[in-house]
Structure formats: C-alpha cells, structure tokens
Amino acid sequence: MKALVLESQMNCVVQEVATPTPGDNDILVKIMANGVCRSDWHVWEAEVNNYPSKILGHEFTGIVEEVGKNVTRFKKGDRVIAPFSGSEGTCPQCQQGHTNICDSFLLPGFMYPGGFAEYVSIPFGERNLVHLPEEISFVDGAALGCRFMTAFHGVVDQVKVLPGEWVAVFGCGGVGLSAINIATAIGANVIGVDINDANLELAKQMGAAYTVNSKQTDPVTAIREITKGGAHVSIDALGYTQTCVSGIRSLRKRGRHLQVGLTTNHEQGHIAIPVNEMILKEINFITTLGMPAHRFDSLLPLVTTGRLTPGKMVTREIALSDVNDIFAAMSSYSNTGTFVVTKFT
C-alpha cells in the first residue's frame, strides 16, 4: 500500500509499505479521508520523535476491509470513524469511562501506524471504531477528526459552556473553529481571535458573533469591552504563551479557561500563567484531551441534523504528497481552514 512515512525532521515521503494484517481483536480499515492536524505538525517539526509510529494521521474515516475472528459488532463494508483517543479497556481510567486518557495512550499515528496510508489496522477495533452514519460524508467525518471531538469534550464536558455565556476562542484553526461551532450551537455568544483575516472570516461562518484580529487590536481589551467585563469562558486553541495568558486575562471573575492547544518545542510544555490574578478572580484552569468513544453518541446526531457543520471549514481535499507543504504552511500560520487527504494512490 501507499503511505506517507516520516523519514526525518520535517520530511515525510510517500512510500510503498506492507499492508497491515489485523489480529484477532483488530479491524482493517480502507482509509477514505484523513484530516491534516496540528498535532501531526507537532511531531513533524520535532527534533526528536519519541513515538513508535512513523506513519502519522489520526483524523480518519473509512470502510471496514477485514475483521479479526473475535470481532462481532463490525463487518466488511461498514462505514466507520476512528476516535482520536484510543483505549484498551482494562486500566482504571477506562473502567470509569474516561477512555480518552487510557493508560495505554493508544493513539493512531502516534502509538501505531495512522491514517496517512491506504489501510490502517485498528487494535481493539470494537472499542476504537464508531459506525459513521450514511448522512455524514467521509470528508465531513474526517473534519470531525480530533479537532471536533476534542473541542466537543472540552466545551461540553470539561468547561461546560452554557447558553448565553460569552466564549472567547484564541486561535481560529481547526480545533478553534470547531469550538466556535459547538459553543454557538449551545447558544453561547462567541468571539474568535486570530491574526489571519481569512481565518476570522471562516470563524464568522462557523458562528462567531464577533472577531478580533490580535495583530491589530489588543484582544484582552477588546473582549472586555464587547462582553462588558470579560468572557465567562476563554479557550486557547493554539498553545502559545501569548494566547494562553491573553485568554486568562480576558475572563471575568470566576471565569473558566480551557487549554486545548499543546505548546510548541520552544515552550517545551511550560507556560508562565498569572496565578495571583487567577486567585483573586477565582479563575479555573481546565484542560482537555480527545474524547471518550461513547460520547460520539451525542456528537454525531448534531452533525446529521445540521446543528454542527464540520464540512464548512474544509478548505481543500489533497493528496498524500501534499501533506508536507501543508505542514510547512502551518509553521507560518498561512493556512486557512483545514485540509483532508482523499487521494492515497
């Protein structure tokens, strides 16, 4: 099969590799669409890749090609979507329903070969695949990817956005646009913040009531003025010190900050936050990772009924050979919207 292989830092190459053979509990999926995510970019641009897989890609939909002998809930020909955060089912987190933080850290494209390939073998397939409704196209399903599922878990389950609240989203890339769409569907008033006017225009299409270009305007001041005192919820969908701290400082008293974006190699996972200010305002700092597979039962009906519109943020369908260029553009923040691989051969 054809696959995009990470050969070295910032260099992926399309190669011919062996098609995987599923084990007794596994499911082989023919990939129909796979989104290009900033999480892939983090691995691509890293000086050292500590993950076992050299085939990235974790936002995929496809068709079941073959099932292991112990698999009963899926069959050849089924349309499927893969949760970004996989699990094996025996750890305490899985037992409590928090499969997204399973101790196995069973993430496609990181812990096992991912969706930048013609086929993927899904370990513990019955746990780590979800049936994709006919009403949702493969491309729209891939756009749900880790961005929508991560945003859904963060906005709905973790920070618990309520109707009528003000939500400020910093970074209008894939996960930021998803958060805007979800918070708007809940009934919140959303402000999108970015340095790219094209992204801000897309934020409006996804439901943002207001947008702020933080290159031209101080976003903290603007948000406090728009909301008459500060947002109830801020979301850092990028992972920079500036976006994280600005998000916190744009909140009113007892506000909640949701950290979605991972930091860059420069920050090495460490951001200095204004703790004293947070204490005086009783501000909550909340994080999120992926989404438990069982929460797809709540997410997918919102897509089939049109309340959530992941397809609106898909800029272009691309080939495997185009992914390197998309990663390079991510480094300069010159991309608008999201890109989905649909050409694998």
Short mmCIF file of C-alpha atoms in Angstrom, two decimals:
data_model
loop_
_atom_site.label_atom_id
_atom_site.label_comp_id
_atom_site.label_asym_id
_atom_site.label_seq_id
_atom_site.Cartn_x
_atom_site.Cartn_y
_atom_site.Cartn_z
CA MET A 1 0.00 0.00 0.00
CA LYS A 2 1.00 3.66 -0.32
CA ALA A 3 1.78 5.53 2.91
CA LEU A 4 3.30 8.85 3.93
CA VAL A 5 6.34 7.99 6.08
CA LEU A 6 8.12 10.43 8.42
CA GLU A 7 11.76 9.85 7.46
CA SER A 8 13.36 12.70 9.38
CA GLN A 9 12.53 16.04 10.98
CA MET A 10 10.16 17.99 8.71
CA ASN A 11 10.39 15.39 5.94
CA CYS A 12 7.62 12.94 5.03
CA VAL A 13 7.93 10.75 1.93
CA VAL A 14 5.29 8.73 0.09
CA GLN A 15 6.47 5.12 0.04
CA GLU A 16 5.26 1.61 -0.73
CA VAL A 17 4.91 -0.31 2.55
CA ALA A 18 3.35 -3.61 3.61
CA THR A 19 -0.41 -3.61 4.13
CA PRO A 20 -1.07 -4.43 7.81
CA THR A 21 -2.63 -7.74 8.82
CA PRO A 22 -5.29 -7.46 11.56
CA GLY A 23 -5.05 -9.60 14.69
CA ASP A 24 -7.92 -11.47 16.31
CA ASN A 25 -9.32 -8.33 18.01
CA ASP A 26 -8.37 -5.87 15.28
CA ILE A 27 -10.16 -4.30 12.31
CA LEU A 28 -8.52 -3.42 8.99
CA VAL A 29 -9.93 -0.20 7.53
CA LYS A 30 -9.55 1.16 4.00
CA ILE A 31 -8.99 4.88 4.56
CA MET A 32 -11.29 7.17 2.59
CA ALA A 33 -10.35 10.51 4.17
CA ASN A 34 -7.83 11.74 6.74
CA GLY A 35 -7.54 15.27 8.11
CA VAL A 36 -4.24 17.12 8.47
CA CYS A 37 -3.97 18.21 12.10
CA ARG A 38 -1.67 20.50 14.06
CA SER A 39 -0.95 17.54 16.36
CA ASP A 40 0.65 15.84 13.32
CA TRP A 41 2.63 19.04 12.75
CA HIS A 42 3.98 18.92 16.31
CA VAL A 43 5.53 15.52 15.56
CA TRP A 44 6.69 16.55 12.07
CA GLU A 45 8.58 19.61 13.31
CA ALA A 46 10.04 17.99 16.44
CA GLU A 47 13.79 17.47 16.62
CA VAL A 48 13.20 14.07 18.24
CA ASN A 49 10.17 11.85 17.57
CA ASN A 50 9.59 9.63 20.60
CA TYR A 51 6.51 7.90 19.18
CA PRO A 52 6.68 4.40 17.66
CA SER A 53 4.73 5.23 14.50
CA LYS A 54 6.37 6.85 11.50
CA ILE A 55 3.04 7.00 9.65
CA LEU A 56 1.10 9.95 11.07
CA GLY A 57 -2.62 10.68 10.74
CA HIS A 58 -5.36 10.30 13.34
CA GLU A 59 -8.43 12.00 11.82
CA PHE A 60 -9.74 9.32 9.53
CA THR A 61 -12.88 7.74 8.18
CA GLY A 62 -13.10 4.67 6.01
CA ILE A 63 -14.66 1.33 5.14
CA VAL A 64 -14.08 -1.90 7.03
CA GLU A 65 -11.99 -4.21 4.86
CA GLU A 66 -11.40 -7.15 7.22
CA VAL A 67 -12.18 -8.06 10.84
CA GLY A 68 -10.41 -10.30 13.34
CA LYS A 69 -12.10 -13.52 14.44
CA ASN A 70 -13.21 -12.06 17.79
CA VAL A 71 -14.91 -9.01 16.25
CA THR A 72 -18.73 -9.14 16.19
CA ARG A 73 -20.00 -5.53 16.02
CA PHE A 74 -18.39 -4.63 12.69
CA LYS A 75 -18.30 -6.33 9.31
CA LYS A 76 -16.70 -5.81 5.91
CA GLY A 77 -18.24 -2.80 4.15
CA ASP A 78 -19.24 -0.85 7.29
CA ARG A 79 -18.61 2.91 7.20
CA VAL A 80 -16.54 3.94 10.24
CA ILE A 81 -14.85 6.84 12.00
CA ALA A 82 -11.92 6.44 14.40
CA PRO A 83 -11.87 8.23 17.76
CA PHE A 84 -8.56 10.04 18.14
CA SER A 85 -8.04 8.80 21.69
CA GLY A 86 -7.99 5.01 21.61
CA SER A 87 -8.11 2.64 24.57
CA GLU A 88 -7.56 -0.98 25.58
CA GLY A 89 -10.25 -1.25 28.27
CA THR A 90 -8.57 -2.57 31.41
CA CYS A 91 -6.99 0.44 33.12
CA PRO A 92 -8.77 2.43 35.89
CA GLN A 93 -9.49 5.32 33.51
CA CYS A 94 -11.24 3.00 31.03
CA GLN A 95 -13.17 1.32 33.81
CA GLN A 96 -14.51 4.73 34.88
CA GLY A 97 -15.48 5.72 31.31
CA HIS A 98 -12.54 8.06 30.71
CA THR A 99 -11.22 6.12 27.73
CA ASN A 100 -9.67 9.26 26.24
CA ILE A 101 -6.95 9.16 28.92
CA CYS A 102 -6.40 5.40 28.87
CA ASP A 103 -3.03 4.42 30.35
CA SER A 104 -2.15 2.71 27.04
CA PHE A 105 -2.18 6.09 25.22
CA LEU A 106 -3.34 4.14 22.17
CA LEU A 107 -3.38 6.99 19.65
CA PRO A 108 -3.37 6.24 15.90
CA GLY A 109 -0.48 7.86 14.09
CA PHE A 110 1.46 8.04 17.33
CA MET A 111 1.42 4.61 19.01
CA TYR A 112 0.55 2.63 15.87
CA PRO A 113 0.57 3.46 12.11
CA GLY A 114 -2.06 6.06 11.27
CA GLY A 115 -4.30 7.33 8.51
CA PHE A 116 -1.80 8.84 6.06
CA ALA A 117 -1.97 5.47 4.33
CA GLU A 118 -4.33 3.38 2.24
CA TYR A 119 -5.10 0.99 5.13
CA VAL A 120 -4.93 1.05 8.93
CA SER A 121 -5.26 -1.88 11.32
CA ILE A 122 -7.16 -0.72 14.41
CA PRO A 123 -6.15 -2.53 17.63
CA PHE A 124 -9.06 -3.49 19.90
CA GLY A 125 -11.19 -2.47 16.94
CA GLU A 126 -14.59 -2.79 18.61
CA ARG A 127 -13.51 -0.22 21.22
CA ASN A 128 -11.71 2.08 18.84
CA LEU A 129 -14.07 2.47 15.91
CA VAL A 130 -17.53 4.04 15.67
CA HIS A 131 -20.11 3.49 12.94
CA LEU A 132 -20.34 6.54 10.67
CA PRO A 133 -23.93 7.44 9.69
CA GLU A 134 -24.72 7.48 5.97
CA GLU A 135 -25.76 11.15 6.28
CA ILE A 136 -22.15 12.16 7.09
CA SER A 137 -19.69 12.11 4.20
CA PHE A 138 -16.21 10.64 4.65
CA VAL A 139 -14.71 14.13 4.26
CA ASP A 140 -17.05 15.68 6.85
CA GLY A 141 -16.32 12.76 9.16
CA ALA A 142 -12.57 13.32 8.80
CA ALA A 143 -13.16 17.01 9.55
CA LEU A 144 -14.69 15.89 12.86
CA GLY A 145 -11.31 14.31 13.44
CA CYS A 146 -9.55 15.09 16.66
CA ARG A 147 -10.47 18.76 16.31
CA PHE A 148 -14.26 18.47 16.68
CA MET A 149 -14.20 15.60 19.14
CA THR A 150 -11.56 17.35 21.28
CA ALA A 151 -13.49 20.62 21.13
CA PHE A 152 -16.78 18.86 21.93
CA HIS A 153 -15.37 17.13 25.01
CA GLY A 154 -13.67 20.34 26.11
CA VAL A 155 -16.60 22.71 25.55
CA VAL A 156 -19.44 20.40 26.65
CA ASP A 157 -17.92 18.03 29.20
CA GLN A 158 -14.95 19.86 30.68
CA VAL A 159 -15.67 23.61 30.77
CA LYS A 160 -19.46 23.13 30.48
CA VAL A 161 -20.39 26.15 28.36
CA LEU A 162 -23.94 27.37 28.98
CA PRO A 163 -26.43 29.19 26.73
CA GLY A 164 -25.97 32.95 26.89
CA GLU A 165 -22.38 32.85 28.11
CA TRP A 166 -19.57 34.74 26.41
CA VAL A 167 -16.85 32.49 24.99
CA ALA A 168 -13.55 33.84 23.61
CA VAL A 169 -11.65 31.45 21.33
CA PHE A 170 -7.97 32.21 20.73
CA GLY A 171 -6.73 30.63 17.50
CA CYS A 172 -9.19 30.01 14.65
CA GLY A 173 -7.56 26.93 13.16
CA GLY A 174 -9.22 23.53 13.10
CA VAL A 175 -9.89 22.99 16.81
CA GLY A 176 -10.67 26.68 17.40
CA LEU A 177 -13.23 26.75 14.59
CA SER A 178 -14.74 23.55 15.97
CA ALA A 179 -15.04 25.10 19.43
CA ILE A 180 -16.73 28.15 17.88
CA ASN A 181 -19.24 25.96 16.04
CA ILE A 182 -20.03 23.88 19.13
CA ALA A 183 -20.31 26.80 21.58
CA THR A 184 -22.58 28.64 19.12
CA ALA A 185 -24.79 25.55 18.78
CA ILE A 186 -25.15 25.50 22.58
CA GLY A 187 -26.36 29.11 22.49
CA ALA A 188 -23.23 30.92 23.66
CA ASN A 189 -22.01 34.25 22.28
CA VAL A 190 -18.63 33.57 20.70
CA ILE A 191 -15.67 35.84 19.94
CA GLY A 192 -12.98 34.48 17.59
CA VAL A 193 -9.41 35.78 17.94
CA ASP A 194 -6.71 35.25 15.30
CA ILE A 195 -4.03 37.10 13.32
CA ASN A 196 -5.34 35.90 9.94
CA ASP A 197 -8.35 37.74 8.49
CA ALA A 198 -9.28 34.76 6.32
CA ASN A 199 -9.48 32.57 9.44
CA LEU A 200 -11.60 35.22 11.13
CA GLU A 201 -13.99 35.25 8.18
CA LEU A 202 -14.28 31.47 8.49
CA ALA A 203 -14.89 31.90 12.24
CA LYS A 204 -17.95 34.01 11.38
CA GLN A 205 -19.21 31.27 9.05
CA MET A 206 -18.82 28.78 11.92
CA GLY A 207 -20.91 31.00 14.18
CA ALA A 208 -18.71 33.64 15.81
CA ALA A 209 -20.72 36.75 16.71
CA TYR A 210 -17.56 38.90 16.87
CA THR A 211 -13.97 38.56 15.67
CA VAL A 212 -10.75 40.27 16.78
CA ASN A 213 -7.52 40.48 14.78
CA SER A 214 -4.96 40.36 17.59
CA LYS A 215 -2.25 41.76 15.30
CA GLN A 216 -4.21 44.98 15.04
CA THR A 217 -6.10 45.14 18.35
CA ASP A 218 -5.30 44.13 21.92
CA PRO A 219 -7.65 41.15 22.32
CA VAL A 220 -7.95 41.39 26.11
CA THR A 221 -9.18 44.99 25.94
CA ALA A 222 -11.48 44.23 23.01
CA ILE A 223 -13.06 41.21 24.71
CA ARG A 224 -13.63 43.07 27.96
CA GLU A 225 -15.33 45.87 26.03
CA ILE A 226 -17.51 43.56 23.91
CA THR A 227 -18.60 41.49 26.91
CA LYS A 228 -18.83 44.43 29.32
CA GLY A 229 -16.48 42.93 31.86
CA GLY A 230 -14.90 39.80 30.43
CA ALA A 231 -15.77 36.43 28.95
CA HIS A 232 -17.22 33.60 31.02
CA VAL A 233 -15.00 31.12 29.15
CA SER A 234 -11.73 31.50 27.27
CA ILE A 235 -10.30 28.78 25.04
CA ASP A 236 -6.66 28.64 23.96
CA ALA A 237 -6.77 26.55 20.80
CA LEU A 238 -3.17 27.32 19.84
CA GLY A 239 -0.82 26.71 22.77
CA TYR A 240 1.37 29.80 22.86
CA THR A 241 2.21 31.78 25.98
CA GLN A 242 0.56 34.85 24.46
CA THR A 243 -2.72 33.11 23.59
CA CYS A 244 -2.91 31.25 26.90
CA VAL A 245 -2.22 34.30 29.07
CA SER A 246 -4.42 36.59 26.96
CA GLY A 247 -7.23 34.07 27.29
CA ILE A 248 -6.92 34.04 31.08
CA ARG A 249 -6.76 37.84 31.29
CA SER A 250 -9.84 38.25 29.09
CA LEU A 251 -12.01 36.48 31.70
CA ARG A 252 -14.39 37.99 34.23
CA LYS A 253 -14.33 36.89 37.85
CA ARG A 254 -14.98 33.14 38.29
CA GLY A 255 -14.32 32.61 34.61
CA ARG A 256 -13.10 29.29 33.19
CA HIS A 257 -10.08 28.90 30.94
CA LEU A 258 -9.93 25.82 28.69
CA GLN A 259 -6.47 24.81 27.48
CA VAL A 260 -6.76 22.81 24.27
CA GLY A 261 -3.59 23.73 22.36
CA LEU A 262 -0.33 21.93 23.05
CA THR A 263 2.75 24.11 23.40
CA THR A 264 5.47 24.36 20.76
CA ASN A 265 9.00 22.94 21.04
CA HIS A 266 10.16 26.41 22.08
CA GLU A 267 7.97 26.38 25.19
CA GLN A 268 8.61 22.70 25.97
CA GLY A 269 5.27 22.37 27.73
CA HIS A 270 5.89 25.24 30.16
CA ILE A 271 3.90 28.48 30.17
CA ALA A 272 4.02 31.08 32.95
CA ILE A 273 0.46 31.98 33.91
CA PRO A 274 -0.73 34.91 36.11
CA VAL A 275 -1.50 32.83 39.20
CA ASN A 276 -2.08 35.74 41.62
CA GLU A 277 -4.58 37.35 39.26
CA MET A 278 -6.31 33.99 38.84
CA ILE A 279 -6.59 33.51 42.59
CA LEU A 280 -8.04 36.98 43.13
CA LYS A 281 -10.65 36.32 40.45
CA GLU A 282 -11.22 32.64 41.34
CA ILE A 283 -10.47 31.65 37.76
CA ASN A 284 -10.48 27.96 36.86
CA PHE A 285 -7.81 26.50 34.54
CA ILE A 286 -9.16 23.38 32.79
CA THR A 287 -7.58 21.04 30.24
CA THR A 288 -8.92 18.53 27.72
CA LEU A 289 -7.63 15.65 25.57
CA GLY A 290 -9.59 13.90 22.83
CA MET A 291 -13.00 12.49 23.72
CA PRO A 292 -14.27 9.19 25.16
CA ALA A 293 -15.58 6.99 22.35
CA HIS A 294 -19.04 6.69 23.94
CA ARG A 295 -19.56 10.47 23.57
CA PHE A 296 -19.89 10.04 19.79
CA ASP A 297 -23.50 9.09 20.56
CA SER A 298 -24.06 12.75 21.49
CA LEU A 299 -21.80 14.33 18.86
CA LEU A 300 -22.84 12.58 15.63
CA PRO A 301 -26.60 13.40 15.79
CA LEU A 302 -25.70 17.10 15.96
CA VAL A 303 -23.87 16.68 12.65
CA THR A 304 -26.58 14.63 10.92
CA THR A 305 -29.20 17.25 11.85
CA GLY A 306 -27.00 20.14 10.66
CA ARG A 307 -26.50 21.85 14.02
CA LEU A 308 -22.76 21.25 13.69
CA THR A 309 -21.16 21.81 10.29
CA PRO A 310 -17.58 20.42 10.13
CA GLY A 311 -17.55 20.45 6.35
CA LYS A 312 -17.69 24.27 6.28
CA MET A 313 -14.10 24.52 7.49
CA VAL A 314 -12.62 22.13 4.91
CA THR A 315 -10.59 24.29 2.55
CA ARG A 316 -9.40 21.63 0.13
CA GLU A 317 -9.13 17.90 -0.49
CA ILE A 318 -5.49 16.95 -1.09
CA ALA A 319 -3.17 14.03 -1.91
CA LEU A 320 -0.69 12.31 0.42
CA SER A 321 2.13 14.06 -1.43
CA ASP A 322 0.70 17.49 -0.49
CA VAL A 323 0.89 16.99 3.27
CA ASN A 324 4.50 18.22 3.68
CA ASP A 325 3.52 21.55 2.13
CA ILE A 326 0.53 21.88 4.47
CA PHE A 327 2.79 21.24 7.47
CA ALA A 328 5.25 23.89 6.24
CA ALA A 329 2.41 26.40 5.89
CA MET A 330 1.30 25.59 9.45
CA SER A 331 4.70 26.81 10.65
CA SER A 332 3.99 30.27 9.23
CA TYR A 333 0.26 30.26 10.09
CA SER A 334 -0.58 30.90 6.44
CA ASN A 335 -3.21 28.15 6.14
CA THR A 336 -6.92 28.90 6.27
CA GLY A 337 -9.36 26.24 7.41
CA THR A 338 -8.49 22.56 7.29
CA PHE A 339 -7.22 20.10 4.70
CA VAL A 340 -8.30 16.50 4.18
CA VAL A 341 -6.37 13.80 2.31
CA THR A 342 -8.67 11.90 -0.06
CA LYS A 343 -6.12 10.83 -2.72
CA PHE A 344 -3.97 7.99 -1.44
CA THR A 345 -2.64 6.29 -4.59
#
